[in-house]
Short mmCIF file of C-alpha atoms in Angstrom, two decimals:
data_model
loop_
_atom_site.label_atom_id
_atom_site.label_comp_id
_atom_site.label_asym_id
_atom_site.label_seq_id
_atom_site.Cartn_x
_atom_site.Cartn_y
_atom_site.Cartn_z
CA MET A 1 -166.82 7.05 -204.74
CA PRO A 2 -170.44 7.28 -203.54
CA SER A 3 -170.98 6.00 -200.02
CA CYS A 4 -173.23 3.16 -201.21
CA TRP A 5 -170.42 1.80 -203.41
CA ARG A 6 -167.93 2.24 -200.59
CA GLY A 7 -170.18 0.07 -198.45
CA ILE A 8 -170.47 -2.53 -201.18
CA MET A 9 -166.72 -2.56 -201.65
CA GLU A 10 -166.10 -2.84 -197.88
CA GLN A 11 -168.58 -5.69 -197.65
CA SER A 12 -167.17 -7.52 -200.65
CA MET A 13 -163.58 -7.22 -199.41
CA ARG A 14 -164.46 -9.71 -196.65
CA PHE A 15 -165.28 -12.50 -199.08
CA GLU A 16 -162.94 -15.08 -200.49
CA THR A 17 -164.57 -14.27 -203.80
CA PRO A 18 -165.46 -10.59 -204.09
CA CYS A 19 -168.98 -9.86 -205.34
CA TRP A 20 -167.66 -8.70 -208.73
CA ARG A 21 -166.13 -12.13 -209.30
CA LEU A 22 -169.39 -14.03 -208.74
CA PRO A 23 -170.77 -15.86 -211.73
CA SER A 24 -174.25 -14.82 -212.67
CA THR A 25 -176.84 -17.57 -212.60
CA GLY A 26 -178.28 -15.94 -215.71
CA THR A 27 -181.35 -18.13 -215.29
CA GLY A 28 -183.48 -16.00 -213.04
CA GLU A 29 -182.85 -18.52 -210.27
CA GLU A 30 -182.18 -17.30 -206.77
CA ASN A 31 -178.52 -16.57 -206.14
CA THR A 32 -177.61 -18.23 -202.85
CA SER A 33 -173.90 -17.38 -202.70
CA GLU A 34 -172.53 -15.91 -199.48
CA ALA A 35 -171.49 -12.68 -201.24
CA TYR A 36 -174.98 -12.23 -202.70
CA GLN A 37 -176.61 -12.87 -199.35
CA ASP A 38 -174.25 -10.41 -197.62
CA LEU A 39 -174.97 -7.78 -200.27
CA ASN A 40 -178.66 -8.38 -199.73
CA ASP A 41 -178.16 -7.85 -195.97
CA ILE A 42 -176.63 -4.37 -196.33
CA GLY A 43 -179.08 -1.71 -195.20
CA GLY A 44 -180.82 -0.14 -198.19
CA ILE A 45 -179.85 -2.94 -200.55
CA GLY A 46 -182.49 -5.48 -201.32
CA GLU A 47 -182.78 -8.30 -203.79
CA ILE A 48 -183.19 -6.03 -206.82
CA VAL A 49 -180.01 -4.05 -206.11
CA ALA A 50 -178.06 -7.18 -205.13
CA ASP A 51 -179.17 -8.83 -208.39
CA ALA A 52 -178.11 -5.73 -210.33
CA VAL A 53 -174.68 -5.63 -208.65
CA VAL A 54 -174.06 -9.33 -209.32
CA GLU A 55 -175.27 -8.99 -212.92
CA PHE A 56 -173.11 -5.90 -213.46
CA PHE A 57 -169.99 -7.68 -212.27
CA ALA A 58 -170.81 -10.82 -214.23
CA GLU A 59 -169.90 -8.88 -217.38
CA PRO A 60 -166.19 -9.42 -218.17
CA ARG A 61 -165.78 -5.85 -219.48
CA ASN A 62 -167.08 -4.46 -216.19
CA VAL A 63 -164.68 -6.65 -214.20
CA LYS A 64 -161.83 -5.50 -216.44
CA ALA A 65 -162.78 -1.84 -215.94
CA LEU A 66 -162.95 -2.28 -212.17
CA ASP A 67 -159.61 -4.10 -212.10
CA GLN A 68 -158.04 -1.25 -214.09
CA LEU A 69 -159.52 1.28 -211.69
CA LEU A 70 -158.28 -0.61 -208.64
CA ASN A 71 -154.81 -0.92 -210.17
CA ALA A 72 -154.77 2.83 -210.85
CA LEU A 73 -155.89 3.57 -207.30
CA GLU A 74 -153.03 1.51 -205.91
CA ARG A 75 -150.62 3.92 -207.60
CA VAL A 76 -152.18 7.02 -206.04
CA LEU A 77 -149.94 8.33 -203.30
CA PRO A 78 -151.46 9.53 -200.06
CA ALA A 79 -151.70 13.29 -199.69
CA GLU A 80 -148.73 14.89 -198.01
CA GLN A 81 -149.57 15.72 -194.42
CA PRO A 82 -148.75 19.21 -193.14
CA ARG A 83 -145.61 19.37 -191.05
CA LYS A 84 -146.16 19.88 -187.37
CA SER A 85 -142.63 21.05 -186.58
CA SER A 86 -141.80 23.91 -188.91
CA PRO A 87 -141.15 27.55 -188.00
CA VAL A 88 -144.61 28.47 -189.32
CA SER A 89 -146.58 25.47 -188.07
CA GLY A 90 -149.81 26.65 -186.47
CA LYS A 91 -149.28 30.23 -187.66
CA ILE A 92 -151.63 32.36 -189.76
CA VAL A 93 -149.98 33.91 -192.82
CA VAL A 94 -151.32 36.50 -195.26
CA PHE A 95 -149.70 37.13 -198.64
CA THR A 96 -150.16 40.57 -200.19
CA GLY A 97 -148.72 42.53 -203.07
CA SER A 98 -146.89 40.98 -206.00
CA LEU A 99 -144.77 37.94 -205.26
CA GLU A 100 -141.76 37.70 -207.56
CA LYS A 101 -140.28 34.28 -206.84
CA MET A 102 -143.49 32.22 -206.69
CA THR A 103 -147.14 32.59 -207.46
CA ARG A 104 -149.58 33.37 -204.68
CA ASP A 105 -151.04 29.86 -204.99
CA GLU A 106 -147.54 28.35 -204.64
CA ALA A 107 -146.87 30.53 -201.60
CA LYS A 108 -150.15 29.47 -199.97
CA ALA A 109 -149.48 25.82 -200.77
CA THR A 110 -146.00 26.09 -199.21
CA ALA A 111 -147.44 27.67 -196.07
CA GLU A 112 -150.12 24.98 -195.76
CA ARG A 113 -147.63 22.17 -196.43
CA LEU A 114 -145.56 23.55 -193.54
CA GLY A 115 -148.57 23.54 -191.22
CA ALA A 116 -149.54 27.21 -191.46
CA LYS A 117 -152.94 28.57 -192.40
CA ALA A 118 -152.97 30.92 -195.37
CA SER A 119 -155.57 33.63 -194.88
CA GLY A 120 -156.92 36.27 -197.20
CA SER A 121 -157.35 38.97 -194.59
CA VAL A 122 -155.31 40.51 -191.77
CA SER A 123 -156.55 40.40 -188.18
CA LYS A 124 -155.03 40.54 -184.71
CA LYS A 125 -154.74 36.72 -184.95
CA THR A 126 -152.47 36.97 -188.03
CA ASP A 127 -148.87 35.97 -187.27
CA TYR A 128 -147.13 37.04 -190.51
CA VAL A 129 -147.91 39.22 -193.48
CA VAL A 130 -145.66 38.53 -196.45
CA ALA A 131 -145.66 41.75 -198.45
CA GLY A 132 -144.43 42.11 -201.98
CA PRO A 133 -144.23 45.20 -204.18
CA GLY A 134 -147.55 47.00 -204.48
CA ALA A 135 -148.89 45.84 -201.11
CA GLY A 136 -151.67 48.14 -199.98
CA SER A 137 -154.40 47.95 -197.36
CA LYS A 138 -153.37 44.56 -195.96
CA LEU A 139 -149.86 45.88 -195.29
CA ALA A 140 -151.27 49.01 -193.66
CA GLU A 141 -153.60 46.92 -191.48
CA ALA A 142 -150.72 44.65 -190.44
CA LYS A 143 -148.63 47.64 -189.36
CA LYS A 144 -151.57 49.11 -187.47
CA LEU A 145 -152.14 45.80 -185.61
CA GLY A 146 -148.43 45.18 -184.96
CA VAL A 147 -148.33 42.01 -187.07
CA ALA A 148 -144.89 40.87 -188.21
CA VAL A 149 -144.29 41.92 -191.82
CA LEU A 150 -141.87 39.92 -193.96
CA THR A 151 -140.54 40.42 -197.45
CA GLU A 152 -140.78 37.48 -199.82
CA ASP A 153 -137.06 36.77 -199.30
CA GLU A 154 -137.47 36.83 -195.51
CA TRP A 155 -140.42 34.42 -195.84
CA LEU A 156 -138.37 32.04 -198.00
CA LYS A 157 -135.50 32.16 -195.49
CA LEU A 158 -137.89 31.52 -192.58
CA VAL A 159 -139.39 28.45 -194.23
CA GLY A 160 -136.05 27.20 -195.51
CA ALA A 161 -136.97 27.38 -199.19
#
């Protein structure tokens, strides 16, 4: 949602009658409702924009569309927050080679869900390299730097999957 609409929505939430429920005067007369005046007082919104917002929401089909959108948004679940107390929380993990039990994207998503950072390259800051068959230069770099190397099964056991 663009920031200007977010501001309009935040402003209109304060009213007993939200701005999209205001009847249009439809006569070209000045709209003196509290919601209209508050819209007009928002920085960057003048009479022309306030008129347009009120006119837009005076159309029943627009109100219906907004109500449907708001109802759909109420069903959206908040994003799952990464765990802060898992064995890999705060760790940097690199996946290399072919993974056989999950895709690389699934492995990265699991690591991130558990509070780890999935990286694409090995450095001395890397905590774990999960190496599948065909692992090459990333595995060699991990061994050279003394980074812990896990098989996919060891990774799954560590994270409790």
